[in-house]
Structure formats: structure tokens, C-alpha cells
Amino acid sequence: MQTADRAARVLELLRLRYPTRETHLVAQNAWELLVATVLAAQCTDVRVNQVTPGLFSRWPGPAELARATQEELEEVIHSTGFYRNKATNLLGAARRVTDVHGGEVPRTMAELVQLPGVARKTANVVLWGAYGINEGIAVDTHVKRIAFRMGFTESVDPVQIERDLMDLFPRDAWGDVNHMLVWFGRHVCDARAPRCGECEMIEVCPRHGVGQKEGAATKVRKPRSGKSGGKSDEAAQGVGSEARPEGKGAATGFGKPRKPTMGGRRRAGNVGRSGSSGGKP
């Protein structure tokens, strides 16, 4: 079976397994989703969802948070880990959203990655989760692992992995692909003990690297277009909760937007549903 055919079948099976698209991170709007996604780096979605209600009650939006002190915010988010760096980034993002964007979270990749703490992965999560915009595929630790196991990529570079996945899946499915692979990675395709015997993907999955130490079988492949100009997003939190906090103003790592390969489809997942967002989802 050709890789493209295998990807189409995987997408079909994922949609059968996850028809409701429940979110991981609890958020009511784009700003709350951005904050939750930043906090989810190196932290579980469960913990983030415990912290954000108090945070948003005290500072409902970017304008309010922009007036907080570093010490005040650190105290509230301390339990999420990397709290000093996260507090610095969130305060910087709040001030930029307030001063430059009139209090509205940007709707473009180029503007989002100029916010402190936001790189491609977080921007992809916010664009799809809050606005239904499919600009790319957020690559967290689950997406990275599953993409290799299924033979969709040979790279360990998140930017290249994203390119490889975007080549295989229709644009209107990009947000769903990340979202469903995160769920699949958490509950079925585990890093140490994948449940292959109970997985419907076994019919199409080559199981690359299964049984080997995680990452041992992967090869580093340079991006096709040369060096990417910014920090790669590794694991999100949803979107992806295993990543380090993202750096300030990371470049997008991509050129011109691709044209959709299929007609746009209204996203199924809504910001604010109980549950989680891409963990990072």
C-alpha cells in the first residue's frame, strides 16, 4: 500500500474512533486557549485545567493580565512547572496582544509567532482550536512518535515532520489530524507499550521502531528548504503537554501557505468543551 493510501485509511479509522473531537484543554476563547497551551508545556492537561479557572477569574483577559506582576502570576501558575519562564512569556504576550492587537488574539501564523512563548505548534493549536483555521499540523511528542511508526516520516525534526504530514493529509483535516493523533498516542499507541493487538490500525501500520528504544530507529533528515529560521515546536501541548516552553518570536519555518486540497470543513471541536485540547492536542 502506498503511503498516501495508508494515510487516507488512517484518517478514516481515526475519525471512526474519535467522532466527537472532545477538547483536552478547557478554554472559552482564543486568549484562554493560548494561555492554557503555553502552560501545558511540560505539564499535564489535568493540572492546567486545575490552574486556569483561578487564573482567568483573577485576570479575565490580556488587558488584565498585562497589569499583573511577575511574582503574582508565578504564584498562580507555580504548579505547572517552568513557571518563571511561562510567567515571563504570558505577561509579554498579554502586553503585545493588548498594545499591538487591540486585545484580540491574532488570526495569522505570522502574527501569532511574534508573541512571546508562541511558536508554530502553539500557533497551530490556537488557529484551529479557536478560529477553525487549518494553517498546519501541530507536532507534539505523540504526533512525532506515531508519524514515524506509521511510516509517514523519517525525520525527528518537528518542522520536517509537519511538512511530511501536510503533504499526506488534506488541508481541511490538519487540525483534526493533530487532535486525534494526540488522543491515539495517549490511549493506544503508547511510547513504551503500544497496544498493537487491540489497534485497528494494525492493518496499515508498518510499526516502524516498535520494540526499540524510543527514537533509536529514527533518522535525522534536514528540511527540504534548508534551515528553518525559528525554534521547532517539540511536543504541546495540543496540544501537547511534553514540550519545553516555546521561545519568543519564533519564525514559522514555512514559506507561502498551501492551497487547500479539499473544500474547507467546519471544525468539529469547540473551544470550551469539557475534557482536553490537543495536550499541547
PDB file of C-alpha atoms in Angstrom:
ATOM      1  CA  MET A   1       0.000   0.000   0.000  1.00  0.00           C
ATOM      2  CA  GLN A   2       1.328   3.419  -0.968  1.00  0.00           C
ATOM      3  CA  THR A   3       1.989   5.919   1.828  1.00  0.00           C
ATOM      4  CA  ALA A   4      -0.747   8.265   0.599  1.00  0.00           C
ATOM      5  CA  ASP A   5      -3.283   5.432   0.573  1.00  0.00           C
ATOM      6  CA  ARG A   6      -2.191   4.380   4.041  1.00  0.00           C
ATOM      7  CA  ALA A   7      -2.606   7.942   5.317  1.00  0.00           C
ATOM      8  CA  ALA A   8      -6.114   8.125   3.859  1.00  0.00           C
ATOM      9  CA  ARG A   9      -7.059   4.878   5.598  1.00  0.00           C
ATOM     10  CA  VAL A  10      -5.556   6.023   8.900  1.00  0.00           C
ATOM     11  CA  LEU A  11      -7.570   9.248   8.731  1.00  0.00           C
ATOM     12  CA  GLU A  12     -10.725   7.250   8.078  1.00  0.00           C
ATOM     13  CA  LEU A  13     -10.072   4.946  11.036  1.00  0.00           C
ATOM     14  CA  LEU A  14      -9.191   7.825  13.355  1.00  0.00           C
ATOM     15  CA  ARG A  15     -12.450   9.583  12.530  1.00  0.00           C
ATOM     16  CA  LEU A  16     -14.368   6.410  13.333  1.00  0.00           C
ATOM     17  CA  ARG A  17     -12.565   6.094  16.660  1.00  0.00           C
ATOM     18  CA  TYR A  18     -12.868   9.780  17.621  1.00  0.00           C
ATOM     19  CA  PRO A  19     -16.128  11.108  16.135  1.00  0.00           C
ATOM     20  CA  THR A  20     -16.807  13.783  18.778  1.00  0.00           C
ATOM     21  CA  ARG A  21     -13.475  15.676  18.789  1.00  0.00           C
ATOM     22  CA  GLU A  22     -13.613  16.447  22.510  1.00  0.00           C
ATOM     23  CA  THR A  23     -11.045  19.023  23.530  1.00  0.00           C
ATOM     24  CA  HIS A  24      -8.225  18.452  26.013  1.00  0.00           C
ATOM     25  CA  LEU A  25      -7.707  21.917  27.440  1.00  0.00           C
ATOM     26  CA  VAL A  26     -10.707  23.796  28.808  1.00  0.00           C
ATOM     27  CA  ALA A  27     -10.933  27.257  27.228  1.00  0.00           C
ATOM     28  CA  GLN A  28     -13.764  29.633  26.361  1.00  0.00           C
ATOM     29  CA  ASN A  29     -11.998  31.814  23.798  1.00  0.00           C
ATOM     30  CA  ALA A  30      -8.780  32.282  21.838  1.00  0.00           C
ATOM     31  CA  TRP A  31      -6.950  34.037  24.667  1.00  0.00           C
ATOM     32  CA  GLU A  32      -7.774  31.324  27.187  1.00  0.00           C
ATOM     33  CA  LEU A  33      -6.691  28.637  24.718  1.00  0.00           C
ATOM     34  CA  LEU A  34      -3.392  30.423  24.082  1.00  0.00           C
ATOM     35  CA  VAL A  35      -2.684  30.734  27.813  1.00  0.00           C
ATOM     36  CA  ALA A  36      -3.652  27.119  28.506  1.00  0.00           C
ATOM     37  CA  THR A  37      -1.495  25.856  25.647  1.00  0.00           C
ATOM     38  CA  VAL A  38       1.551  27.776  26.891  1.00  0.00           C
ATOM     39  CA  LEU A  39       1.005  26.433  30.413  1.00  0.00           C
ATOM     40  CA  ALA A  40       0.677  22.863  29.111  1.00  0.00           C
ATOM     41  CA  ALA A  41       4.363  22.691  28.161  1.00  0.00           C
ATOM     42  CA  GLN A  42       5.959  20.057  30.416  1.00  0.00           C
ATOM     43  CA  CYS A  43       2.691  19.799  32.323  1.00  0.00           C
ATOM     44  CA  THR A  44      -0.392  17.610  32.157  1.00  0.00           C
ATOM     45  CA  ASP A  45      -3.654  18.956  30.782  1.00  0.00           C
ATOM     46  CA  VAL A  46      -5.350  17.890  34.011  1.00  0.00           C
ATOM     47  CA  ARG A  47      -3.079  20.174  36.023  1.00  0.00           C
ATOM     48  CA  VAL A  48      -3.520  23.055  33.581  1.00  0.00           C
ATOM     49  CA  ASN A  49      -7.294  22.707  33.802  1.00  0.00           C
ATOM     50  CA  GLN A  50      -6.996  22.951  37.585  1.00  0.00           C
ATOM     51  CA  VAL A  51      -4.931  26.136  37.403  1.00  0.00           C
ATOM     52  CA  THR A  52      -6.659  28.153  34.668  1.00  0.00           C
ATOM     53  CA  PRO A  53     -10.043  28.772  36.367  1.00  0.00           C
ATOM     54  CA  GLY A  54      -8.344  30.712  39.167  1.00  0.00           C
ATOM     55  CA  LEU A  55      -6.069  32.491  36.711  1.00  0.00           C
ATOM     56  CA  PHE A  56      -8.920  33.625  34.452  1.00  0.00           C
ATOM     57  CA  SER A  57     -11.078  34.585  37.419  1.00  0.00           C
ATOM     58  CA  ARG A  58      -8.353  36.935  38.613  1.00  0.00           C
ATOM     59  CA  TRP A  59      -7.231  38.134  35.157  1.00  0.00           C
ATOM     60  CA  PRO A  60     -10.054  37.501  32.639  1.00  0.00           C
ATOM     61  CA  GLY A  61      -8.262  38.768  29.550  1.00  0.00           C
ATOM     62  CA  PRO A  62      -4.943  40.028  28.182  1.00  0.00           C
ATOM     63  CA  ALA A  63      -5.512  43.611  29.344  1.00  0.00           C
ATOM     64  CA  GLU A  64      -5.977  42.486  32.936  1.00  0.00           C
ATOM     65  CA  LEU A  65      -3.060  40.057  32.844  1.00  0.00           C
ATOM     66  CA  ALA A  66      -0.812  42.731  31.344  1.00  0.00           C
ATOM     67  CA  ARG A  67      -1.157  44.660  34.618  1.00  0.00           C
ATOM     68  CA  ALA A  68      -0.145  41.708  36.800  1.00  0.00           C
ATOM     69  CA  THR A  69       3.307  41.426  38.313  1.00  0.00           C
ATOM     70  CA  GLN A  70       5.721  38.609  37.580  1.00  0.00           C
ATOM     71  CA  GLU A  71       5.518  37.454  41.199  1.00  0.00           C
ATOM     72  CA  GLU A  72       1.712  37.392  41.230  1.00  0.00           C
ATOM     73  CA  LEU A  73       1.493  35.286  38.100  1.00  0.00           C
ATOM     74  CA  GLU A  74       4.279  32.929  39.168  1.00  0.00           C
ATOM     75  CA  GLU A  75       2.400  32.191  42.383  1.00  0.00           C
ATOM     76  CA  VAL A  76      -0.754  31.218  40.478  1.00  0.00           C
ATOM     77  CA  ILE A  77       0.927  29.032  37.830  1.00  0.00           C
ATOM     78  CA  HIS A  78       3.707  27.610  40.006  1.00  0.00           C
ATOM     79  CA  SER A  79       2.345  24.045  39.907  1.00  0.00           C
ATOM     80  CA  THR A  80       2.559  23.856  36.086  1.00  0.00           C
ATOM     81  CA  GLY A  81       6.370  23.826  36.104  1.00  0.00           C
ATOM     82  CA  PHE A  82       8.807  26.175  34.335  1.00  0.00           C
ATOM     83  CA  TYR A  83       6.689  28.852  35.986  1.00  0.00           C
ATOM     84  CA  ARG A  84       9.215  31.684  35.756  1.00  0.00           C
ATOM     85  CA  ASN A  85       9.681  31.332  32.012  1.00  0.00           C
ATOM     86  CA  LYS A  86       5.955  30.776  31.465  1.00  0.00           C
ATOM     87  CA  ALA A  87       5.069  33.842  33.533  1.00  0.00           C
ATOM     88  CA  THR A  88       7.533  35.996  31.603  1.00  0.00           C
ATOM     89  CA  ASN A  89       6.150  34.796  28.269  1.00  0.00           C
ATOM     90  CA  LEU A  90       2.491  35.142  29.256  1.00  0.00           C
ATOM     91  CA  LEU A  91       2.989  38.673  30.559  1.00  0.00           C
ATOM     92  CA  GLY A  92       4.831  39.599  27.365  1.00  0.00           C
ATOM     93  CA  ALA A  93       2.112  38.028  25.219  1.00  0.00           C
ATOM     94  CA  ALA A  94      -0.617  39.799  27.196  1.00  0.00           C
ATOM     95  CA  ARG A  95       1.058  43.172  26.697  1.00  0.00           C
ATOM     96  CA  ARG A  96       1.621  42.636  22.986  1.00  0.00           C
ATOM     97  CA  VAL A  97      -1.936  41.409  22.381  1.00  0.00           C
ATOM     98  CA  THR A  98      -3.236  44.435  24.295  1.00  0.00           C
ATOM     99  CA  ASP A  99      -0.924  47.093  22.846  1.00  0.00           C
ATOM    100  CA  VAL A 100      -0.458  45.851  19.272  1.00  0.00           C
ATOM    101  CA  HIS A 101      -3.615  43.858  18.538  1.00  0.00           C
ATOM    102  CA  GLY A 102      -6.232  45.778  20.497  1.00  0.00           C
ATOM    103  CA  GLY A 103      -6.852  42.938  22.920  1.00  0.00           C
ATOM    104  CA  GLU A 104      -7.672  40.374  20.200  1.00  0.00           C
ATOM    105  CA  VAL A 105      -5.562  37.265  19.699  1.00  0.00           C
ATOM    106  CA  PRO A 106      -4.179  37.385  16.123  1.00  0.00           C
ATOM    107  CA  ARG A 107      -5.643  35.129  13.456  1.00  0.00           C
ATOM    108  CA  THR A 108      -2.481  34.635  11.394  1.00  0.00           C
ATOM    109  CA  MET A 109       0.574  32.460  11.908  1.00  0.00           C
ATOM    110  CA  ALA A 110       2.931  35.360  11.199  1.00  0.00           C
ATOM    111  CA  GLU A 111       1.405  37.500  13.949  1.00  0.00           C
ATOM    112  CA  LEU A 112       0.976  34.718  16.481  1.00  0.00           C
ATOM    113  CA  VAL A 113       4.615  33.627  16.395  1.00  0.00           C
ATOM    114  CA  GLN A 114       5.635  37.180  17.288  1.00  0.00           C
ATOM    115  CA  LEU A 115       4.046  36.696  20.706  1.00  0.00           C
ATOM    116  CA  PRO A 116       6.459  35.674  23.473  1.00  0.00           C
ATOM    117  CA  GLY A 117       6.209  31.957  24.180  1.00  0.00           C
ATOM    118  CA  VAL A 118       4.411  31.149  20.932  1.00  0.00           C
ATOM    119  CA  ALA A 119       5.954  29.149  18.079  1.00  0.00           C
ATOM    120  CA  ARG A 120       4.387  27.079  15.300  1.00  0.00           C
ATOM    121  CA  LYS A 121       2.935  24.362  17.482  1.00  0.00           C
ATOM    122  CA  THR A 122       1.089  26.660  19.842  1.00  0.00           C
ATOM    123  CA  ALA A 123       0.029  28.892  16.949  1.00  0.00           C
ATOM    124  CA  ASN A 124      -1.412  25.898  15.084  1.00  0.00           C
ATOM    125  CA  VAL A 125      -3.365  24.850  18.170  1.00  0.00           C
ATOM    126  CA  VAL A 126      -4.825  28.332  18.645  1.00  0.00           C
ATOM    127  CA  LEU A 127      -5.653  28.907  14.978  1.00  0.00           C
ATOM    128  CA  TRP A 128      -7.517  25.629  14.644  1.00  0.00           C
ATOM    129  CA  GLY A 129      -8.979  25.357  18.144  1.00  0.00           C
ATOM    130  CA  ALA A 130     -10.231  28.931  18.425  1.00  0.00           C
ATOM    131  CA  TYR A 131     -10.774  30.045  14.830  1.00  0.00           C
ATOM    132  CA  GLY A 132     -11.133  26.846  12.807  1.00  0.00           C
ATOM    133  CA  ILE A 133      -8.149  27.831  10.653  1.00  0.00           C
ATOM    134  CA  ASN A 134      -6.022  24.971   9.291  1.00  0.00           C
ATOM    135  CA  GLU A 135      -2.606  26.550   8.880  1.00  0.00           C
ATOM    136  CA  GLY A 136      -0.551  23.478   9.735  1.00  0.00           C
ATOM    137  CA  ILE A 137      -0.346  20.363  11.913  1.00  0.00           C
ATOM    138  CA  ALA A 138       0.880  20.826  15.466  1.00  0.00           C
ATOM    139  CA  VAL A 139       3.604  18.263  16.160  1.00  0.00           C
ATOM    140  CA  ASP A 140       3.879  17.152  19.767  1.00  0.00           C
ATOM    141  CA  THR A 141       5.571  14.071  21.173  1.00  0.00           C
ATOM    142  CA  HIS A 142       2.596  11.838  20.299  1.00  0.00           C
ATOM    143  CA  VAL A 143       2.310  13.071  16.718  1.00  0.00           C
ATOM    144  CA  LYS A 144       6.068  12.742  16.264  1.00  0.00           C
ATOM    145  CA  ARG A 145       6.094   9.157  17.536  1.00  0.00           C
ATOM    146  CA  ILE A 146       3.051   7.972  15.598  1.00  0.00           C
ATOM    147  CA  ALA A 147       4.112   9.649  12.348  1.00  0.00           C
ATOM    148  CA  PHE A 148       7.351   7.651  12.437  1.00  0.00           C
ATOM    149  CA  ARG A 149       5.751   4.369  13.470  1.00  0.00           C
ATOM    150  CA  MET A 150       3.236   4.633  10.644  1.00  0.00           C
ATOM    151  CA  GLY A 151       5.922   5.408   8.084  1.00  0.00           C
ATOM    152  CA  PHE A 152       4.718   8.943   7.390  1.00  0.00           C
ATOM    153  CA  THR A 153       8.130  10.497   8.095  1.00  0.00           C
ATOM    154  CA  GLU A 154      11.784   9.576   8.579  1.00  0.00           C
ATOM    155  CA  SER A 155      12.640  12.788  10.395  1.00  0.00           C
ATOM    156  CA  VAL A 156      12.899  13.726  14.063  1.00  0.00           C
ATOM    157  CA  ASP A 157      12.658  17.453  13.290  1.00  0.00           C
ATOM    158  CA  PRO A 158       9.134  18.734  14.121  1.00  0.00           C
ATOM    159  CA  VAL A 159       9.206  21.220  11.241  1.00  0.00           C
ATOM    160  CA  GLN A 160      10.026  18.497   8.713  1.00  0.00           C
ATOM    161  CA  ILE A 161       7.524  16.096  10.282  1.00  0.00           C
ATOM    162  CA  GLU A 162       4.842  18.745   9.916  1.00  0.00           C
ATOM    163  CA  ARG A 163       5.727  19.193   6.247  1.00  0.00           C
ATOM    164  CA  ASP A 164       5.586  15.445   5.649  1.00  0.00           C
ATOM    165  CA  LEU A 165       2.169  15.157   7.287  1.00  0.00           C
ATOM    166  CA  MET A 166       0.806  18.182   5.434  1.00  0.00           C
ATOM    167  CA  ASP A 167       1.823  16.509   2.175  1.00  0.00           C
ATOM    168  CA  LEU A 168      -0.184  13.396   3.089  1.00  0.00           C
ATOM    169  CA  PHE A 169      -3.387  14.759   4.603  1.00  0.00           C
ATOM    170  CA  PRO A 170      -5.951  17.171   3.103  1.00  0.00           C
ATOM    171  CA  ARG A 171      -5.778  20.685   4.457  1.00  0.00           C
ATOM    172  CA  ASP A 172      -9.268  20.626   5.917  1.00  0.00           C
ATOM    173  CA  ALA A 173      -8.153  17.707   8.126  1.00  0.00           C
ATOM    174  CA  TRP A 174      -4.916  19.193   9.501  1.00  0.00           C
ATOM    175  CA  GLY A 175      -6.339  20.314  12.840  1.00  0.00           C
ATOM    176  CA  ASP A 176      -8.204  17.059  13.277  1.00  0.00           C
ATOM    177  CA  VAL A 177      -5.071  15.045  12.494  1.00  0.00           C
ATOM    178  CA  ASN A 178      -3.162  16.575  15.390  1.00  0.00           C
ATOM    179  CA  HIS A 179      -6.120  16.346  17.722  1.00  0.00           C
ATOM    180  CA  MET A 180      -6.875  12.688  17.002  1.00  0.00           C
ATOM    181  CA  LEU A 181      -3.238  11.557  16.979  1.00  0.00           C
ATOM    182  CA  VAL A 182      -2.759  13.080  20.436  1.00  0.00           C
ATOM    183  CA  TRP A 183      -5.697  11.072  21.778  1.00  0.00           C
ATOM    184  CA  PHE A 184      -4.492   7.973  19.925  1.00  0.00           C
ATOM    185  CA  GLY A 185      -0.974   8.358  21.290  1.00  0.00           C
ATOM    186  CA  ARG A 186      -2.189   8.720  24.839  1.00  0.00           C
ATOM    187  CA  HIS A 187      -4.605   5.817  24.875  1.00  0.00           C
ATOM    188  CA  VAL A 188      -3.433   3.306  22.237  1.00  0.00           C
ATOM    189  CA  CYS A 189      -0.040   3.965  20.633  1.00  0.00           C
ATOM    190  CA  ASP A 190       1.847   4.337  23.899  1.00  0.00           C
ATOM    191  CA  ALA A 191       5.537   5.227  23.775  1.00  0.00           C
ATOM    192  CA  ARG A 192       6.690   2.200  25.785  1.00  0.00           C
ATOM    193  CA  ALA A 193       3.876  -0.307  25.398  1.00  0.00           C
ATOM    194  CA  PRO A 194       1.779   0.275  22.264  1.00  0.00           C
ATOM    195  CA  ARG A 195      -1.442  -1.757  22.251  1.00  0.00           C
ATOM    196  CA  CYS A 196      -0.965  -3.105  18.739  1.00  0.00           C
ATOM    197  CA  GLY A 197      -3.021  -6.222  19.446  1.00  0.00           C
ATOM    198  CA  GLU A 198      -6.165  -4.168  20.029  1.00  0.00           C
ATOM    199  CA  CYS A 199      -5.487  -1.486  17.414  1.00  0.00           C
ATOM    200  CA  GLU A 200      -7.491  -1.282  14.209  1.00  0.00           C
ATOM    201  CA  MET A 201      -4.537   0.485  12.539  1.00  0.00           C
ATOM    202  CA  ILE A 202      -2.581  -2.780  12.529  1.00  0.00           C
ATOM    203  CA  GLU A 203      -3.863  -3.468   9.011  1.00  0.00           C
ATOM    204  CA  VAL A 204      -1.974  -0.470   7.615  1.00  0.00           C
ATOM    205  CA  CYS A 205       0.707   0.344  10.204  1.00  0.00           C
ATOM    206  CA  PRO A 206       4.282  -0.824   9.426  1.00  0.00           C
ATOM    207  CA  ARG A 207       5.118  -0.400  13.137  1.00  0.00           C
ATOM    208  CA  HIS A 208       8.480   1.238  12.476  1.00  0.00           C
ATOM    209  CA  GLY A 209      10.629   1.251  15.592  1.00  0.00           C
ATOM    210  CA  VAL A 210       8.128  -0.620  17.761  1.00  0.00           C
ATOM    211  CA  GLY A 211      10.036  -2.729  20.263  1.00  0.00           C
ATOM    212  CA  GLN A 212      13.096  -0.487  20.079  1.00  0.00           C
ATOM    213  CA  LYS A 213      14.093   2.251  22.472  1.00  0.00           C
ATOM    214  CA  GLU A 214      12.042   5.339  21.649  1.00  0.00           C
ATOM    215  CA  GLY A 215      13.786   7.355  18.944  1.00  0.00           C
ATOM    216  CA  ALA A 216      16.504   4.772  18.317  1.00  0.00           C
ATOM    217  CA  ALA A 217      15.275   3.892  14.842  1.00  0.00           C
ATOM    218  CA  THR A 218      14.681   7.396  13.599  1.00  0.00           C
ATOM    219  CA  LYS A 219      16.970   9.263  11.246  1.00  0.00           C
ATOM    220  CA  VAL A 220      17.507  12.977  11.231  1.00  0.00           C
ATOM    221  CA  ARG A 221      16.641  14.442   7.859  1.00  0.00           C
ATOM    222  CA  LYS A 222      17.251  18.072   7.049  1.00  0.00           C
ATOM    223  CA  PRO A 223      14.231  20.126   5.989  1.00  0.00           C
ATOM    224  CA  ARG A 224      13.851  20.301   2.215  1.00  0.00           C
ATOM    225  CA  SER A 225      14.005  24.066   2.133  1.00  0.00           C
ATOM    226  CA  GLY A 226      17.125  24.297   4.248  1.00  0.00           C
ATOM    227  CA  LYS A 227      17.428  25.592   7.761  1.00  0.00           C
ATOM    228  CA  SER A 228      14.209  26.705   9.394  1.00  0.00           C
ATOM    229  CA  GLY A 229      14.535  30.144  10.848  1.00  0.00           C
ATOM    230  CA  GLY A 230      12.976  29.550  14.225  1.00  0.00           C
ATOM    231  CA  LYS A 231      12.605  27.230  17.140  1.00  0.00           C
ATOM    232  CA  SER A 232      10.967  23.940  16.350  1.00  0.00           C
ATOM    233  CA  ASP A 233       7.905  23.057  18.380  1.00  0.00           C
ATOM    234  CA  GLU A 234       8.554  19.820  20.191  1.00  0.00           C
ATOM    235  CA  ALA A 235       5.593  18.287  21.966  1.00  0.00           C
ATOM    236  CA  ALA A 236       2.456  20.685  23.030  1.00  0.00           C
ATOM    237  CA  GLN A 237       0.772  20.703  24.302  1.00  0.00           C
ATOM    238  CA  GLY A 238      -2.150  20.059  21.633  1.00  0.00           C
ATOM    239  CA  VAL A 239      -1.909  20.122  22.474  1.00  0.00           C
ATOM    240  CA  GLY A 240       0.962  18.605  23.621  1.00  0.00           C
ATOM    241  CA  SER A 241       1.938  18.640  27.182  1.00  0.00           C
ATOM    242  CA  GLU A 242       5.501  17.398  26.987  1.00  0.00           C
ATOM    243  CA  ALA A 243       7.245  20.343  25.367  1.00  0.00           C
ATOM    244  CA  ARG A 244       9.520  22.931  26.812  1.00  0.00           C
ATOM    245  CA  PRO A 245       8.087  26.443  26.878  1.00  0.00           C
ATOM    246  CA  GLU A 246       8.425  27.930  23.430  1.00  0.00           C
ATOM    247  CA  GLY A 247      10.803  30.779  22.752  1.00  0.00           C
ATOM    248  CA  LYS A 248       9.967  34.360  21.937  1.00  0.00           C
ATOM    249  CA  GLY A 249       9.068  35.303  18.387  1.00  0.00           C
ATOM    250  CA  ALA A 250       9.998  32.029  16.732  1.00  0.00           C
ATOM    251  CA  ALA A 251       9.777  32.031  12.964  1.00  0.00           C
ATOM    252  CA  THR A 252       7.131  29.994  11.219  1.00  0.00           C
ATOM    253  CA  GLY A 253       9.622  27.768   9.421  1.00  0.00           C
ATOM    254  CA  PHE A 254       7.436  27.677   6.328  1.00  0.00           C
ATOM    255  CA  GLY A 255       7.041  29.569   3.101  1.00  0.00           C
ATOM    256  CA  LYS A 256       3.827  30.556   1.369  1.00  0.00           C
ATOM    257  CA  PRO A 257       0.602  28.944   2.635  1.00  0.00           C
ATOM    258  CA  ARG A 258      -0.520  25.926   0.671  1.00  0.00           C
ATOM    259  CA  LYS A 259      -3.814  25.896  -1.126  1.00  0.00           C
ATOM    260  CA  PRO A 260      -6.445  23.607   0.398  1.00  0.00           C
ATOM    261  CA  THR A 261      -6.609  20.206  -1.240  1.00  0.00           C
ATOM    262  CA  MET A 262     -10.258  19.844  -0.288  1.00  0.00           C
ATOM    263  CA  GLY A 263     -13.067  22.212   0.468  1.00  0.00           C
ATOM    264  CA  GLY A 264     -12.997  23.754   3.925  1.00  0.00           C
ATOM    265  CA  ARG A 265     -14.882  21.842   6.598  1.00  0.00           C
ATOM    266  CA  ARG A 266     -16.208  23.315   9.776  1.00  0.00           C
ATOM    267  CA  ARG A 267     -14.124  22.058  12.673  1.00  0.00           C
ATOM    268  CA  ALA A 268     -15.881  19.642  14.951  1.00  0.00           C
ATOM    269  CA  GLY A 269     -14.112  20.515  18.178  1.00  0.00           C
ATOM    270  CA  ASN A 270     -15.262  23.630  20.025  1.00  0.00           C
ATOM    271  CA  VAL A 271     -13.223  25.705  22.428  1.00  0.00           C
ATOM    272  CA  GLY A 272     -14.713  25.432  25.854  1.00  0.00           C
ATOM    273  CA  ARG A 273     -15.880  21.819  25.836  1.00  0.00           C
ATOM    274  CA  SER A 274     -15.043  19.929  28.942  1.00  0.00           C
ATOM    275  CA  GLY A 275     -12.210  17.486  28.569  1.00  0.00           C
ATOM    276  CA  SER A 276      -8.902  18.284  26.995  1.00  0.00           C
ATOM    277  CA  SER A 277      -7.459  20.126  23.903  1.00  0.00           C
ATOM    278  CA  GLY A 278      -4.594  18.699  21.968  1.00  0.00           C
ATOM    279  CA  GLY A 279      -2.463  18.411  25.438  1.00  0.00           C
ATOM    280  CA  LYS A 280      -0.384  20.884  23.988  1.00  0.00           C
ATOM    281  CA  PRO A 281      -3.873  18.490  21.314  1.00  0.00           C
TER     282      PRO A 281
END
